[in-house]
JSON list of C-alpha atoms in Angstrom, two decimals:
[
{"chain": "J", "resi": 67, "resn": "LEU", "atom": "CA", "xyz": [4.16, -38.10, 6.87]},
{"chain": "J", "resi": 68, "resn": "GLY", "atom": "CA", "xyz": [3.06, -41.07, 9.05]},
{"chain": "J", "resi": 69, "resn": "SER", "atom": "CA", "xyz": [5.90, -43.95, 9.82]},
{"chain": "J", "resi": 70, "resn": "ASP", "atom": "CA", "xyz": [7.02, -47.62, 9.21]},
{"chain": "J", "resi": 71, "resn": "SER", "atom": "CA", "xyz": [7.28, -50.01, 12.26]},
{"chain": "J", "resi": 72, "resn": "VAL", "atom": "CA", "xyz": [8.52, -53.84, 11.71]},
{"chain": "J", "resi": 73, "resn": "THR", "atom": "CA", "xyz": [7.64, -56.10, 14.90]},
{"chain": "J", "resi": 74, "resn": "THR", "atom": "CA", "xyz": [10.56, -58.68, 15.23]},
{"chain": "J", "resi": 75, "resn": "LEU", "atom": "CA", "xyz": [9.95, -62.68, 16.61]},
{"chain": "J", "resi": 76, "resn": "SER", "atom": "CA", "xyz": [10.32, -61.56, 20.00]},
{"chain": "J", "resi": 77, "resn": "GLY", "atom": "CA", "xyz": [7.73, -59.19, 20.43]},
{"chain": "J", "resi": 78, "resn": "GLY", "atom": "CA", "xyz": [10.02, -55.52, 20.02]},
{"chain": "J", "resi": 79, "resn": "VAL", "atom": "CA", "xyz": [8.98, -53.03, 17.76]},
{"chain": "J", "resi": 80, "resn": "PHE", "atom": "CA", "xyz": [10.68, -50.71, 15.33]},
{"chain": "J", "resi": 81, "resn": "THR", "atom": "CA", "xyz": [9.72, -47.53, 13.61]},
{"chain": "J", "resi": 82, "resn": "GLU", "atom": "CA", "xyz": [11.15, -45.44, 11.58]},
{"chain": "J", "resi": 83, "resn": "ASN", "atom": "CA", "xyz": [9.56, -41.96, 10.22]},
{"chain": "J", "resi": 84, "resn": "ARG", "atom": "CA", "xyz": [8.75, -41.24, 7.29]},
{"chain": "J", "resi": 85, "resn": "TRP", "atom": "CA", "xyz": [10.45, -37.29, 5.98]},
{"chain": "J", "resi": 86, "resn": "ILE", "atom": "CA", "xyz": [9.50, -35.91, 2.60]},
{"chain": "J", "resi": 87, "resn": "GLN", "atom": "CA", "xyz": [12.07, -33.34, 1.25]},
{"chain": "J", "resi": 88, "resn": "ARG", "atom": "CA", "xyz": [10.11, -30.64, -0.47]},
{"chain": "J", "resi": 89, "resn": "THR", "atom": "CA", "xyz": [11.48, -29.55, -4.23]},
{"chain": "J", "resi": 90, "resn": "LEU", "atom": "CA", "xyz": [9.79, -26.17, -5.35]},
{"chain": "J", "resi": 91, "resn": "LYS", "atom": "CA", "xyz": [9.74, -24.67, -9.15]},
{"chain": "J", "resi": 92, "resn": "ILE", "atom": "CA", "xyz": [9.65, -20.77, -9.55]},
{"chain": "J", "resi": 93, "resn": "ALA", "atom": "CA", "xyz": [8.93, -19.61, -13.04]},
{"chain": "J", "resi": 94, "resn": "HIS", "atom": "CA", "xyz": [9.66, -16.03, -13.18]},
{"chain": "J", "resi": 95, "resn": "GLN", "atom": "CA", "xyz": [8.55, -14.19, -15.87]},
{"chain": "J", "resi": 96, "resn": "SER", "atom": "CA", "xyz": [9.54, -10.44, -14.82]},
{"chain": "J", "resi": 97, "resn": "LEU", "atom": "CA", "xyz": [12.46, -9.65, -13.68]},
{"chain": "J", "resi": 98, "resn": "GLY", "atom": "CA", "xyz": [13.94, -5.96, -14.03]},
{"chain": "J", "resi": 99, "resn": "ASP", "atom": "CA", "xyz": [18.15, -5.92, -15.20]},
{"chain": "J", "resi": 100, "resn": "ALA", "atom": "CA", "xyz": [18.41, -5.32, -11.54]},
{"chain": "J", "resi": 101, "resn": "ASP", "atom": "CA", "xyz": [16.48, -8.39, -10.44]},
{"chain": "J", "resi": 102, "resn": "ALA", "atom": "CA", "xyz": [18.72, -10.37, -12.84]},
{"chain": "J", "resi": 103, "resn": "ASP", "atom": "CA", "xyz": [21.88, -9.15, -11.34]},
{"chain": "J", "resi": 104, "resn": "GLN", "atom": "CA", "xyz": [20.73, -10.46, -8.18]},
{"chain": "J", "resi": 105, "resn": "ILE", "atom": "CA", "xyz": [19.27, -13.43, -9.25]},
{"chain": "J", "resi": 106, "resn": "GLU", "atom": "CA", "xyz": [22.92, -14.43, -11.41]},
{"chain": "J", "resi": 107, "resn": "GLN", "atom": "CA", "xyz": [24.72, -13.62, -7.75]},
{"chain": "J", "resi": 108, "resn": "ILE", "atom": "CA", "xyz": [22.27, -15.94, -5.95]},
{"chain": "J", "resi": 109, "resn": "LEU", "atom": "CA", "xyz": [23.25, -18.74, -8.19]},
{"chain": "J", "resi": 110, "resn": "ARG", "atom": "CA", "xyz": [26.61, -18.20, -7.68]},
{"chain": "J", "resi": 111, "resn": "ALA", "atom": "CA", "xyz": [26.30, -18.14, -3.89]},
{"chain": "J", "resi": 112, "resn": "SER", "atom": "CA", "xyz": [24.85, -21.66, -4.09]},
{"chain": "J", "resi": 113, "resn": "ALA", "atom": "CA", "xyz": [27.06, -23.09, -6.55]},
{"chain": "J", "resi": 114, "resn": "ALA", "atom": "CA", "xyz": [29.70, -22.05, -4.00]},
{"chain": "J", "resi": 115, "resn": "GLY", "atom": "CA", "xyz": [27.23, -24.49, -1.34]},
{"chain": "J", "resi": 116, "resn": "GLN", "atom": "CA", "xyz": [25.93, -21.90, 0.47]},
{"chain": "J", "resi": 117, "resn": "ASN", "atom": "CA", "xyz": [21.77, -22.55, 0.73]},
{"chain": "J", "resi": 118, "resn": "THR", "atom": "CA", "xyz": [19.25, -20.38, 0.90]},
{"chain": "J", "resi": 119, "resn": "LEU", "atom": "CA", "xyz": [16.06, -19.34, 2.36]},
{"chain": "J", "resi": 120, "resn": "PHE", "atom": "CA", "xyz": [13.15, -18.63, 0.18]},
{"chain": "J", "resi": 121, "resn": "LEU", "atom": "CA", "xyz": [9.97, -16.73, 1.51]},
{"chain": "J", "resi": 122, "resn": "PRO", "atom": "CA", "xyz": [7.30, -16.19, -0.91]},
{"chain": "J", "resi": 123, "resn": "VAL", "atom": "CA", "xyz": [5.44, -13.77, 0.55]},
{"chain": "J", "resi": 124, "resn": "PRO", "atom": "CA", "xyz": [8.07, -11.51, 3.28]},
{"chain": "J", "resi": 125, "resn": "ASP", "atom": "CA", "xyz": [5.02, -9.64, 4.72]},
{"chain": "J", "resi": 126, "resn": "ALA", "atom": "CA", "xyz": [3.12, -12.95, 5.64]},
{"chain": "J", "resi": 127, "resn": "PRO", "atom": "CA", "xyz": [1.94, -13.94, 9.29]},
{"chain": "J", "resi": 128, "resn": "ALA", "atom": "CA", "xyz": [4.42, -15.91, 11.08]},
{"chain": "J", "resi": 129, "resn": "ALA", "atom": "CA", "xyz": [2.42, -18.84, 10.89]},
{"chain": "J", "resi": 130, "resn": "VAL", "atom": "CA", "xyz": [2.24, -18.73, 6.97]},
{"chain": "J", "resi": 131, "resn": "LEU", "atom": "CA", "xyz": [6.14, -18.37, 7.05]},
{"chain": "J", "resi": 132, "resn": "ALA", "atom": "CA", "xyz": [6.37, -21.79, 8.92]},
{"chain": "J", "resi": 133, "resn": "GLN", "atom": "CA", "xyz": [4.74, -23.36, 6.68]},
{"chain": "J", "resi": 134, "resn": "LYS", "atom": "CA", "xyz": [5.81, -22.10, 3.50]},
{"chain": "J", "resi": 135, "resn": "ALA", "atom": "CA", "xyz": [9.40, -21.22, 3.51]},
{"chain": "J", "resi": 136, "resn": "LEU", "atom": "CA", "xyz": [11.82, -23.41, 2.00]},
{"chain": "J", "resi": 137, "resn": "PHE", "atom": "CA", "xyz": [14.97, -23.41, 2.74]},
{"chain": "J", "resi": 138, "resn": "GLY", "atom": "CA", "xyz": [17.48, -25.27, 0.52]},
{"chain": "J", "resi": 139, "resn": "ARG", "atom": "CA", "xyz": [19.83, -26.21, -2.69]},
{"chain": "J", "resi": 140, "resn": "LEU", "atom": "CA", "xyz": [18.81, -23.74, -5.81]},
{"chain": "J", "resi": 141, "resn": "THR", "atom": "CA", "xyz": [19.65, -24.61, -9.47]},
{"chain": "J", "resi": 142, "resn": "GLY", "atom": "CA", "xyz": [18.60, -22.55, -11.89]},
{"chain": "J", "resi": 143, "resn": "ASP", "atom": "CA", "xyz": [18.59, -22.24, -15.40]},
{"chain": "J", "resi": 144, "resn": "ASP", "atom": "CA", "xyz": [20.39, -18.96, -17.78]},
{"chain": "J", "resi": 145, "resn": "VAL", "atom": "CA", "xyz": [18.72, -15.52, -17.13]},
{"chain": "J", "resi": 146, "resn": "SER", "atom": "CA", "xyz": [17.53, -15.29, -20.56]},
{"chain": "J", "resi": 147, "resn": "ASN", "atom": "CA", "xyz": [15.60, -12.06, -22.50]},
{"chain": "J", "resi": 148, "resn": "PRO", "atom": "CA", "xyz": [12.51, -13.25, -24.36]},
{"chain": "J", "resi": 149, "resn": "PHE", "atom": "CA", "xyz": [11.31, -9.61, -24.52]},
{"chain": "J", "resi": 150, "resn": "GLY", "atom": "CA", "xyz": [13.67, -8.02, -27.13]},
{"chain": "J", "resi": 151, "resn": "VAL", "atom": "CA", "xyz": [14.71, -4.59, -25.91]},
{"chain": "J", "resi": 152, "resn": "ALA", "atom": "CA", "xyz": [12.17, -4.44, -22.91]},
{"chain": "J", "resi": 153, "resn": "ASP", "atom": "CA", "xyz": [13.48, -4.67, -18.98]},
{"chain": "J", "resi": 154, "resn": "ARG", "atom": "CA", "xyz": [12.16, -7.74, -18.32]},
{"chain": "J", "resi": 155, "resn": "HIS", "atom": "CA", "xyz": [13.74, -11.05, -18.25]},
{"chain": "J", "resi": 156, "resn": "SER", "atom": "CA", "xyz": [13.07, -14.70, -16.98]},
{"chain": "J", "resi": 157, "resn": "THR", "atom": "CA", "xyz": [14.27, -17.34, -15.87]},
{"chain": "J", "resi": 158, "resn": "THR", "atom": "CA", "xyz": [13.23, -21.04, -14.22]},
{"chain": "J", "resi": 159, "resn": "LEU", "atom": "CA", "xyz": [14.93, -21.77, -10.56]},
{"chain": "J", "resi": 160, "resn": "THR", "atom": "CA", "xyz": [14.90, -24.88, -8.24]},
{"chain": "J", "resi": 161, "resn": "LEU", "atom": "CA", "xyz": [15.06, -25.04, -5.04]},
{"chain": "J", "resi": 162, "resn": "LEU", "atom": "CA", "xyz": [15.22, -28.82, -3.17]},
{"chain": "J", "resi": 163, "resn": "GLU", "atom": "CA", "xyz": [14.45, -28.72, 0.75]},
{"chain": "J", "resi": 164, "resn": "SER", "atom": "CA", "xyz": [18.26, -29.20, 2.79]},
{"chain": "J", "resi": 165, "resn": "LEU", "atom": "CA", "xyz": [16.64, -31.70, 5.71]}
]
């Protein structure tokens, strides 16, 4: 957001645009067994260097998707089972935007 400008002694102006690399933290507390398997597959693909497209609300209007979607490298903690025998798992993921 914004830009930095430098003016030389001869009056030339050099402008450098700033950028922001977004990071998204995803804390998921309610993954089923099938969902946990899919998360582990996605993490394996990310570990191999592939990027992930994250759409927080896939059926949102196109303008919202363009603003909220994030494409980048996904890292995550292990998928855990803090709820005992229940079919619920949790994990925390971090998505760093690729620029």
